[in-house]
PDB file of C-alpha atoms in Angstrom:
ATOM      1  CA  MET A  12      -0.039  -0.096   0.115  1.00  0.00           C
ATOM      2  CA  LYS A  13       1.532   3.135  -1.044  1.00  0.00           C
ATOM      3  CA  ARG A  14       0.384   6.350   1.044  1.00  0.00           C
ATOM      4  CA  ALA A  15       0.914  10.125   0.197  1.00  0.00           C
ATOM      5  CA  LEU A  16       0.561  13.186   2.363  1.00  0.00           C
ATOM      6  CA  VAL A  17      -0.986  16.323   0.561  1.00  0.00           C
ATOM      7  CA  LEU A  18      -0.127  19.568   2.193  1.00  0.00           C
ATOM      8  CA  GLY A  19      -2.053  22.533   0.942  1.00  0.00           C
ATOM      9  CA  GLY A  20      -1.724  26.447   1.102  1.00  0.00           C
ATOM     10  CA  GLY A  21      -2.798  28.510   3.693  1.00  0.00           C
ATOM     11  CA  GLY A  22      -0.388  30.914   4.400  1.00  0.00           C
ATOM     12  CA  VAL A  23       1.736  31.374   8.222  1.00  0.00           C
ATOM     13  CA  ALA A  24      -1.700  30.366   9.884  1.00  0.00           C
ATOM     14  CA  GLY A  25      -1.900  27.183   7.596  1.00  0.00           C
ATOM     15  CA  ILE A  26       1.654  26.321   8.180  1.00  0.00           C
ATOM     16  CA  ALA A  27       1.034  26.217  12.005  1.00  0.00           C
ATOM     17  CA  TRP A  28      -2.533  24.466  11.759  1.00  0.00           C
ATOM     18  CA  GLU A  29      -1.172  21.569   9.549  1.00  0.00           C
ATOM     19  CA  THR A  30       1.659  21.179  12.238  1.00  0.00           C
ATOM     20  CA  GLY A  31      -0.831  21.508  15.074  1.00  0.00           C
ATOM     21  CA  ILE A  32      -2.972  18.882  13.160  1.00  0.00           C
ATOM     22  CA  LEU A  33       0.343  16.539  12.270  1.00  0.00           C
ATOM     23  CA  PHE A  34       1.391  17.032  15.985  1.00  0.00           C
ATOM     24  CA  GLY A  35      -1.827  16.005  17.517  1.00  0.00           C
ATOM     25  CA  LEU A  36      -2.222  13.054  15.225  1.00  0.00           C
ATOM     26  CA  SER A  37       1.303  11.684  16.166  1.00  0.00           C
ATOM     27  CA  GLU A  38       0.504  12.283  20.159  1.00  0.00           C
ATOM     28  CA  LEU A  39      -2.519   9.902  19.249  1.00  0.00           C
ATOM     29  CA  GLY A  40      -0.408   7.018  17.585  1.00  0.00           C
ATOM     30  CA  VAL A  41      -0.840   8.512  14.088  1.00  0.00           C
ATOM     31  CA  ASP A  42       2.367   9.000  12.639  1.00  0.00           C
ATOM     32  CA  VAL A  43       2.086  10.272   8.833  1.00  0.00           C
ATOM     33  CA  ARG A  44       5.581  10.767   8.579  1.00  0.00           C
ATOM     34  CA  THR A  45       5.703   7.236   7.142  1.00  0.00           C
ATOM     35  CA  ALA A  46       4.121   8.644   4.188  1.00  0.00           C
ATOM     36  CA  ASP A  47       5.644   7.431   0.729  1.00  0.00           C
ATOM     37  CA  LEU A  48       5.286  10.794  -0.888  1.00  0.00           C
ATOM     38  CA  VAL A  49       4.880  14.390   0.445  1.00  0.00           C
ATOM     39  CA  VAL A  50       2.977  16.857  -2.128  1.00  0.00           C
ATOM     40  CA  GLY A  51       3.505  20.432  -0.778  1.00  0.00           C
ATOM     41  CA  THR A  52       1.820  23.781  -2.127  1.00  0.00           C
ATOM     42  CA  SER A  53       2.660  27.160  -0.717  1.00  0.00           C
ATOM     43  CA  ALA A  54       2.492  26.738   3.133  1.00  0.00           C
ATOM     44  CA  GLY A  55       2.395  23.126   2.488  1.00  0.00           C
ATOM     45  CA  SER A  56       5.657  23.137   1.103  1.00  0.00           C
ATOM     46  CA  THR A  57       7.069  24.520   4.136  1.00  0.00           C
ATOM     47  CA  VAL A  58       5.305  21.814   6.170  1.00  0.00           C
ATOM     48  CA  GLY A  59       6.636  19.095   3.990  1.00  0.00           C
ATOM     49  CA  ALA A  60      10.137  20.127   4.278  1.00  0.00           C
ATOM     50  CA  GLN A  61       9.896  21.039   7.936  1.00  0.00           C
ATOM     51  CA  LEU A  62       8.327  17.220   8.476  1.00  0.00           C
ATOM     52  CA  LEU A  63      10.769  15.317   6.483  1.00  0.00           C
ATOM     53  CA  SER A  64      13.707  17.147   8.476  1.00  0.00           C
ATOM     54  CA  ASP A  65      15.451  15.620  11.376  1.00  0.00           C
ATOM     55  CA  ILE A  66      13.315  17.896  13.806  1.00  0.00           C
ATOM     56  CA  PRO A  67      10.670  16.237  16.156  1.00  0.00           C
ATOM     57  CA  LEU A  68       7.353  17.531  15.477  1.00  0.00           C
ATOM     58  CA  GLY A  69       6.761  18.548  19.070  1.00  0.00           C
ATOM     59  CA  GLU A  70       9.617  21.029  18.709  1.00  0.00           C
ATOM     60  CA  LEU A  71       8.097  22.375  15.181  1.00  0.00           C
ATOM     61  CA  TYR A  72       4.901  22.805  17.226  1.00  0.00           C
ATOM     62  CA  ASP A  73       6.466  24.753  19.866  1.00  0.00           C
ATOM     63  CA  ARG A  74       7.898  27.189  17.322  1.00  0.00           C
ATOM     64  CA  HIS A  75       4.522  28.588  16.818  1.00  0.00           C
ATOM     65  CA  VAL A  76       3.209  28.190  20.133  1.00  0.00           C
ATOM     66  CA  PHE A  77       6.473  28.781  22.367  1.00  0.00           C
ATOM     67  CA  PRO A  78       8.597  30.985  19.746  1.00  0.00           C
ATOM     68  CA  ALA A  79      12.182  31.597  20.879  1.00  0.00           C
ATOM     69  CA  GLY A  80      13.256  35.051  20.191  1.00  0.00           C
ATOM     70  CA  GLU A  81      11.910  37.594  17.867  1.00  0.00           C
ATOM     71  CA  SER A  82      10.024  36.261  14.785  1.00  0.00           C
ATOM     72  CA  THR A  83      11.485  36.252  11.131  1.00  0.00           C
ATOM     73  CA  GLU A  84       8.063  36.643   9.578  1.00  0.00           C
ATOM     74  CA  VAL A  85       7.051  39.588   8.096  1.00  0.00           C
ATOM     75  CA  PRO A  86       3.588  41.134   8.879  1.00  0.00           C
ATOM     76  CA  VAL A  87       1.565  41.739   5.824  1.00  0.00           C
ATOM     77  CA  GLU A  88      -1.955  42.811   5.209  1.00  0.00           C
ATOM     78  CA  LEU A  89      -4.144  40.488   3.061  1.00  0.00           C
ATOM     79  CA  ASP A  90      -7.647  41.192   1.869  1.00  0.00           C
ATOM     80  CA  VAL A  91      -8.751  37.893   0.782  1.00  0.00           C
ATOM     81  CA  GLU A  92     -11.830  39.336  -0.945  1.00  0.00           C
ATOM     82  CA  LYS A  93     -10.024  42.055  -2.823  1.00  0.00           C
ATOM     83  CA  MET A  94      -7.672  39.529  -3.903  1.00  0.00           C
ATOM     84  CA  ALA A  95     -10.760  37.205  -5.251  1.00  0.00           C
ATOM     85  CA  ARG A  96     -11.937  40.103  -7.183  1.00  0.00           C
ATOM     86  CA  ASP A  97      -8.758  40.955  -8.836  1.00  0.00           C
ATOM     87  CA  TRP A  98      -7.989  37.611  -9.614  1.00  0.00           C
ATOM     88  CA  GLY A  99     -11.943  37.443 -10.875  1.00  0.00           C
ATOM     89  CA  ALA A 100     -11.485  40.092 -13.082  1.00  0.00           C
ATOM     90  CA  LEU A 101      -8.477  38.582 -14.698  1.00  0.00           C
ATOM     91  CA  LEU A 102     -10.557  35.482 -15.099  1.00  0.00           C
ATOM     92  CA  THR A 103     -13.393  37.437 -17.389  1.00  0.00           C
ATOM     93  CA  ASP A 104     -10.133  38.499 -19.710  1.00  0.00           C
ATOM     94  CA  ALA A 105      -7.929  35.371 -19.711  1.00  0.00           C
ATOM     95  CA  GLY A 106     -10.388  32.581 -19.312  1.00  0.00           C
ATOM     96  CA  PRO A 107      -9.872  29.721 -17.087  1.00  0.00           C
ATOM     97  CA  GLY A 108      -6.542  27.365 -16.745  1.00  0.00           C
ATOM     98  CA  ARG A 109      -3.101  28.169 -17.945  1.00  0.00           C
ATOM     99  CA  PRO A 110      -4.253  31.579 -19.560  1.00  0.00           C
ATOM    100  CA  LEU A 111      -5.631  32.750 -16.123  1.00  0.00           C
ATOM    101  CA  ARG A 112      -2.556  31.427 -14.169  1.00  0.00           C
ATOM    102  CA  ALA A 113      -0.339  33.458 -16.801  1.00  0.00           C
ATOM    103  CA  ALA A 114      -2.406  36.345 -16.214  1.00  0.00           C
ATOM    104  CA  ILE A 115      -2.181  36.154 -12.191  1.00  0.00           C
ATOM    105  CA  GLY A 116       1.478  35.902 -12.953  1.00  0.00           C
ATOM    106  CA  ARG A 117       1.770  39.129 -14.803  1.00  0.00           C
ATOM    107  CA  TYR A 118      -0.387  40.430 -12.087  1.00  0.00           C
ATOM    108  CA  ALA A 119       2.638  39.436  -9.593  1.00  0.00           C
ATOM    109  CA  LEU A 120       5.605  40.526 -11.722  1.00  0.00           C
ATOM    110  CA  ALA A 121       3.932  44.053 -11.998  1.00  0.00           C
ATOM    111  CA  ALA A 122       2.923  44.461  -8.308  1.00  0.00           C
ATOM    112  CA  PRO A 123       5.306  46.256  -5.745  1.00  0.00           C
ATOM    113  CA  THR A 124       6.516  43.520  -3.133  1.00  0.00           C
ATOM    114  CA  PRO A 125       9.518  43.428  -0.643  1.00  0.00           C
ATOM    115  CA  PRO A 126      12.975  42.322  -2.514  1.00  0.00           C
ATOM    116  CA  GLU A 127      13.438  38.979  -3.445  1.00  0.00           C
ATOM    117  CA  ARG A 128      16.483  38.425  -1.200  1.00  0.00           C
ATOM    118  CA  ALA A 129      14.432  39.751   1.801  1.00  0.00           C
ATOM    119  CA  ARG A 130      11.828  37.048   1.263  1.00  0.00           C
ATOM    120  CA  ARG A 131      14.376  34.238   0.566  1.00  0.00           C
ATOM    121  CA  ALA A 132      15.817  35.216   4.363  1.00  0.00           C
ATOM    122  CA  VAL A 133      12.445  34.479   5.406  1.00  0.00           C
ATOM    123  CA  ILE A 134      11.981  30.991   4.129  1.00  0.00           C
ATOM    124  CA  GLU A 135      15.815  30.242   4.906  1.00  0.00           C
ATOM    125  CA  ALA A 136      14.489  30.905   8.419  1.00  0.00           C
ATOM    126  CA  ARG A 137      11.565  28.821   8.071  1.00  0.00           C
ATOM    127  CA  LEU A 138      13.442  25.572   7.221  1.00  0.00           C
ATOM    128  CA  PRO A 139      15.252  23.519   9.948  1.00  0.00           C
ATOM    129  CA  SER A 140      17.394  21.566   6.870  1.00  0.00           C
ATOM    130  CA  HIS A 141      18.079  23.223   3.699  1.00  0.00           C
ATOM    131  CA  GLU A 142      18.714  19.742   2.055  1.00  0.00           C
ATOM    132  CA  TRP A 143      16.223  17.809   0.073  1.00  0.00           C
ATOM    133  CA  PRO A 144      14.806  15.135   2.188  1.00  0.00           C
ATOM    134  CA  GLN A 145      15.183  11.374   1.155  1.00  0.00           C
ATOM    135  CA  THR A 146      11.310  10.953   1.438  1.00  0.00           C
ATOM    136  CA  PRO A 147       9.907  12.120  -2.051  1.00  0.00           C
ATOM    137  CA  LEU A 148       8.616  15.702  -1.844  1.00  0.00           C
ATOM    138  CA  ARG A 149       6.897  17.171  -4.350  1.00  0.00           C
ATOM    139  CA  ILE A 150       6.644  21.313  -4.297  1.00  0.00           C
ATOM    140  CA  VAL A 151       4.404  22.999  -6.775  1.00  0.00           C
ATOM    141  CA  ALA A 152       5.098  26.458  -8.299  1.00  0.00           C
ATOM    142  CA  VAL A 153       3.808  28.230 -11.482  1.00  0.00           C
ATOM    143  CA  ASP A 154       5.609  29.691 -14.029  1.00  0.00           C
ATOM    144  CA  ALA A 155       4.705  33.556 -13.946  1.00  0.00           C
ATOM    145  CA  SER A 156       5.340  34.229 -17.588  1.00  0.00           C
ATOM    146  CA  THR A 157       3.576  30.753 -18.968  1.00  0.00           C
ATOM    147  CA  GLY A 158       1.330  29.705 -16.410  1.00  0.00           C
ATOM    148  CA  GLU A 159       2.697  26.639 -16.529  1.00  0.00           C
ATOM    149  CA  GLU A 160       2.971  24.284 -13.194  1.00  0.00           C
ATOM    150  CA  ARG A 161       6.384  23.300 -12.316  1.00  0.00           C
ATOM    151  CA  VAL A 162       6.989  20.726  -9.846  1.00  0.00           C
ATOM    152  CA  PHE A 163      10.134  20.665  -7.916  1.00  0.00           C
ATOM    153  CA  THR A 164      11.912  17.784  -6.627  1.00  0.00           C
ATOM    154  CA  ARG A 165      15.151  16.532  -5.224  1.00  0.00           C
ATOM    155  CA  ASP A 166      16.066  15.130  -8.817  1.00  0.00           C
ATOM    156  CA  ASP A 167      15.982  18.838  -9.960  1.00  0.00           C
ATOM    157  CA  ASP A 168      19.223  20.887  -9.457  1.00  0.00           C
ATOM    158  CA  VAL A 169      17.246  23.429  -7.526  1.00  0.00           C
ATOM    159  CA  GLY A 170      17.618  24.209  -3.862  1.00  0.00           C
ATOM    160  CA  LEU A 171      15.143  23.352  -1.694  1.00  0.00           C
ATOM    161  CA  VAL A 172      15.033  26.867  -0.112  1.00  0.00           C
ATOM    162  CA  ASP A 173      14.381  27.960  -3.582  1.00  0.00           C
ATOM    163  CA  ALA A 174      11.647  25.942  -4.313  1.00  0.00           C
ATOM    164  CA  VAL A 175       9.747  26.404  -1.067  1.00  0.00           C
ATOM    165  CA  ALA A 176      10.204  30.196  -1.633  1.00  0.00           C
ATOM    166  CA  ALA A 177       8.785  29.806  -5.101  1.00  0.00           C
ATOM    167  CA  SER A 178       5.669  27.820  -3.990  1.00  0.00           C
ATOM    168  CA  CYS A 179       5.232  30.505  -1.133  1.00  0.00           C
ATOM    169  CA  ALA A 180       5.224  33.575  -3.605  1.00  0.00           C
ATOM    170  CA  VAL A 181       1.809  34.756  -2.930  1.00  0.00           C
ATOM    171  CA  PRO A 182       0.982  36.812  -6.307  1.00  0.00           C
ATOM    172  CA  GLY A 183       0.954  40.446  -5.391  1.00  0.00           C
ATOM    173  CA  VAL A 184       1.990  40.110  -1.829  1.00  0.00           C
ATOM    174  CA  TRP A 185       5.665  38.485  -2.340  1.00  0.00           C
ATOM    175  CA  PRO A 186       8.085  38.692  -5.039  1.00  0.00           C
ATOM    176  CA  PRO A 187       7.973  35.844  -7.900  1.00  0.00           C
ATOM    177  CA  VAL A 188      11.124  33.871  -7.181  1.00  0.00           C
ATOM    178  CA  THR A 189      13.774  33.294  -9.733  1.00  0.00           C
ATOM    179  CA  VAL A 190      15.082  30.015 -10.829  1.00  0.00           C
ATOM    180  CA  GLU A 191      17.107  28.899 -13.292  1.00  0.00           C
ATOM    181  CA  SER A 192      16.347  32.454 -14.803  1.00  0.00           C
ATOM    182  CA  ARG A 193      12.684  31.802 -14.760  1.00  0.00           C
ATOM    183  CA  ARG A 194      10.425  33.627 -12.461  1.00  0.00           C
ATOM    184  CA  TYR A 195       7.758  31.561 -10.371  1.00  0.00           C
ATOM    185  CA  VAL A 196       4.942  32.272  -8.214  1.00  0.00           C
ATOM    186  CA  ASP A 197       2.606  30.613  -5.673  1.00  0.00           C
ATOM    187  CA  GLY A 198       1.733  26.826  -6.567  1.00  0.00           C
ATOM    188  CA  GLY A 199      -1.805  27.536  -5.078  1.00  0.00           C
ATOM    189  CA  ILE A 200      -3.090  29.336  -8.111  1.00  0.00           C
ATOM    190  CA  ARG A 201      -3.109  26.175  -9.787  1.00  0.00           C
ATOM    191  CA  SER A 202      -4.773  24.581  -6.804  1.00  0.00           C
ATOM    192  CA  SER A 203      -4.792  24.927  -3.216  1.00  0.00           C
ATOM    193  CA  THR A 204      -3.668  21.219  -2.781  1.00  0.00           C
ATOM    194  CA  ASN A 205      -2.754  19.774  -6.050  1.00  0.00           C
ATOM    195  CA  LEU A 206      -4.165  16.504  -4.957  1.00  0.00           C
ATOM    196  CA  ASP A 207      -3.923  15.185  -8.384  1.00  0.00           C
ATOM    197  CA  LEU A 208      -0.180  14.705  -7.982  1.00  0.00           C
ATOM    198  CA  ALA A 209      -0.578  12.200  -5.691  1.00  0.00           C
ATOM    199  CA  LYS A 210      -1.989  10.125  -8.628  1.00  0.00           C
ATOM    200  CA  GLY A 211      -1.138   6.172  -8.299  1.00  0.00           C
ATOM    201  CA  TYR A 212      -1.102   6.147  -4.627  1.00  0.00           C
ATOM    202  CA  ASP A 213      -3.609   4.170  -2.553  1.00  0.00           C
ATOM    203  CA  VAL A 214      -4.387   6.038   0.516  1.00  0.00           C
ATOM    204  CA  VAL A 215      -4.041   9.950   0.287  1.00  0.00           C
ATOM    205  CA  LEU A 216      -4.251  12.382   3.713  1.00  0.00           C
ATOM    206  CA  VAL A 217      -4.786  15.802   2.550  1.00  0.00           C
ATOM    207  CA  LEU A 218      -4.787  18.915   4.755  1.00  0.00           C
ATOM    208  CA  ALA A 219      -6.600  21.713   3.267  1.00  0.00           C
ATOM    209  CA  PRO A 220      -6.362  24.753   5.535  1.00  0.00           C
ATOM    210  CA  VAL A 221      -7.903  26.961   2.736  1.00  0.00           C
ATOM    211  CA  GLY A 222     -10.094  26.384  -0.617  1.00  0.00           C
ATOM    212  CA  ASP A 223      -9.347  27.599  -4.003  1.00  0.00           C
ATOM    213  CA  LEU A 224      -9.990  31.237  -4.317  1.00  0.00           C
ATOM    214  CA  LEU A 225     -11.481  31.111  -7.763  1.00  0.00           C
ATOM    215  CA  GLY A 226     -12.669  27.219  -7.708  1.00  0.00           C
ATOM    216  CA  LEU A 227     -10.672  24.289  -9.276  1.00  0.00           C
ATOM    217  CA  GLU A 228     -10.576  24.710 -13.224  1.00  0.00           C
ATOM    218  CA  PRO A 229     -12.358  21.856 -14.895  1.00  0.00           C
ATOM    219  CA  ALA A 230      -9.114  20.022 -16.255  1.00  0.00           C
ATOM    220  CA  ILE A 231      -7.605  19.628 -12.719  1.00  0.00           C
ATOM    221  CA  ALA A 232     -10.915  18.912 -11.424  1.00  0.00           C
ATOM    222  CA  LYS A 233     -11.179  15.915 -13.611  1.00  0.00           C
ATOM    223  CA  LYS A 234      -7.556  14.567 -12.557  1.00  0.00           C
ATOM    224  CA  VAL A 235      -8.798  14.964  -8.750  1.00  0.00           C
ATOM    225  CA  ALA A 236     -11.819  13.302  -9.401  1.00  0.00           C
ATOM    226  CA  ALA A 237      -9.851  10.356 -10.976  1.00  0.00           C
ATOM    227  CA  VAL A 238      -7.639  10.084  -7.891  1.00  0.00           C
ATOM    228  CA  GLU A 239     -10.495  10.122  -5.434  1.00  0.00           C
ATOM    229  CA  LYS A 240     -12.236   7.335  -7.693  1.00  0.00           C
ATOM    230  CA  LYS A 241      -9.073   4.961  -7.262  1.00  0.00           C
ATOM    231  CA  ALA A 242      -7.441   5.738  -3.716  1.00  0.00           C
ATOM    232  CA  THR A 243      -8.737   6.097  -0.359  1.00  0.00           C
ATOM    233  CA  VAL A 244      -8.773  10.114   0.345  1.00  0.00           C
ATOM    234  CA  VAL A 245      -9.125  11.675   3.455  1.00  0.00           C
ATOM    235  CA  THR A 246      -9.470  15.451   3.613  1.00  0.00           C
ATOM    236  CA  VAL A 247      -9.295  17.399   6.705  1.00  0.00           C
ATOM    237  CA  ARG A 248     -10.480  20.869   6.559  1.00  0.00           C
ATOM    238  CA  PRO A 249     -10.453  23.323   9.655  1.00  0.00           C
ATOM    239  CA  ASP A 250     -13.152  22.975  12.077  1.00  0.00           C
ATOM    240  CA  ASP A 251     -15.237  25.925  13.248  1.00  0.00           C
ATOM    241  CA  ALA A 252     -12.607  26.640  16.127  1.00  0.00           C
ATOM    242  CA  SER A 253      -9.556  26.259  13.470  1.00  0.00           C
ATOM    243  CA  VAL A 254     -11.347  28.779  11.295  1.00  0.00           C
ATOM    244  CA  ALA A 255     -11.731  31.291  13.978  1.00  0.00           C
ATOM    245  CA  ALA A 256      -8.100  30.836  14.994  1.00  0.00           C
ATOM    246  CA  ILE A 257      -6.918  31.512  11.456  1.00  0.00           C
ATOM    247  CA  GLY A 258      -8.659  34.390  11.090  1.00  0.00           C
ATOM    248  CA  PRO A 259      -9.401  36.775   7.855  1.00  0.00           C
ATOM    249  CA  ASN A 260      -5.680  37.340   7.389  1.00  0.00           C
ATOM    250  CA  PRO A 261      -3.708  33.924   7.162  1.00  0.00           C
ATOM    251  CA  LEU A 262      -0.571  35.856   6.475  1.00  0.00           C
ATOM    252  CA  ASP A 263      -0.537  37.469   9.844  1.00  0.00           C
ATOM    253  CA  PRO A 264       2.200  35.895  12.109  1.00  0.00           C
ATOM    254  CA  ALA A 265       0.116  36.480  15.171  1.00  0.00           C
ATOM    255  CA  THR A 266      -2.133  33.665  13.996  1.00  0.00           C
ATOM    256  CA  ALA A 267       0.651  31.036  14.292  1.00  0.00           C
ATOM    257  CA  ALA A 268       0.257  30.137  17.809  1.00  0.00           C
ATOM    258  CA  PRO A 269      -3.871  29.957  17.881  1.00  0.00           C
ATOM    259  CA  ALA A 270      -3.795  28.138  14.552  1.00  0.00           C
ATOM    260  CA  ALA A 271      -1.135  25.502  15.893  1.00  0.00           C
ATOM    261  CA  GLN A 272      -3.177  24.975  19.099  1.00  0.00           C
ATOM    262  CA  ALA A 273      -6.466  24.628  17.246  1.00  0.00           C
ATOM    263  CA  GLY A 274      -5.060  22.180  14.921  1.00  0.00           C
ATOM    264  CA  ARG A 275      -3.694  20.203  17.600  1.00  0.00           C
ATOM    265  CA  ALA A 276      -7.156  20.178  19.444  1.00  0.00           C
ATOM    266  CA  GLN A 277      -8.667  19.171  16.160  1.00  0.00           C
ATOM    267  CA  ALA A 278      -6.660  16.188  15.572  1.00  0.00           C
ATOM    268  CA  SER A 279      -8.590  14.046  18.211  1.00  0.00           C
ATOM    269  CA  SER A 280     -11.891  14.272  15.988  1.00  0.00           C
ATOM    270  CA  VAL A 281     -10.086  13.045  12.919  1.00  0.00           C
ATOM    271  CA  ALA A 282      -7.805  10.652  14.044  1.00  0.00           C
ATOM    272  CA  ASP A 283      -9.905   7.648  14.181  1.00  0.00           C
ATOM    273  CA  GLU A 284     -10.747   8.246  10.393  1.00  0.00           C
ATOM    274  CA  VAL A 285      -7.263   9.158   9.381  1.00  0.00           C
ATOM    275  CA  ARG A 286      -5.884   5.826  11.431  1.00  0.00           C
ATOM    276  CA  ALA A 287      -8.187   3.513   9.894  1.00  0.00           C
ATOM    277  CA  ALA A 288      -7.199   4.709   6.346  1.00  0.00           C
ATOM    278  CA  TRP A 289      -3.373   5.111   6.826  1.00  0.00           C
ATOM    279  CA  SER A 290      -3.090   1.840   8.574  1.00  0.00           C
TER     280      SER A 290
END
């Protein structure tokens, strides 16, 4: 039986909530670090890289709830409704799929953002190891010029920090990331989870802090349906308490502690379902 862990996007709050869920599950005897594949998108790429490092889950959890020293995260305002309106306007002109992703990429390239170097330093601080793990890890980003997805793996000649930074480059908020002379933006504009990249696996656990801002494009939805038809898929989304902890701005570093605690608490309500599938 081949098992995949799919970690979706969701900002700083999403990183913390996913970490809380994973830590809570481990406390209840469900250790999903035994996954044969991890797919990470945006926040999920950070969690995947952290999870597959040598750092214990409890320590990763404590980073959010009991941080040591001053946070390296950069506070930022995010109006999700405005972003949806902006992207919706692009959809009207470009159409769904790759044309829309390319339009969002152009939007990102034109937006005023912090320098790439400063953003990369934040990602460096997030990752306890800058080496690719042995467990297969697929990190999803999108080419800002063409709208094509790029799935980074350890087999590419691309550093883990750069791959994670590219996957986490929220359009209009953070700068597109340069990799091999190409500019990349957040993999979440393809899909918030990119569940379809777990094709061929028998059991798939999906942690999905947020949904797709403009819905899932038909071609990808079809691929997801094919995975769900053949595999046992367990999807965990935030419960009411976790939604409240994440709040309206998941990029706010102040959400990290409450989101991690809410995720840890929520784990008890999903542990039996996850255990039954994972075992």
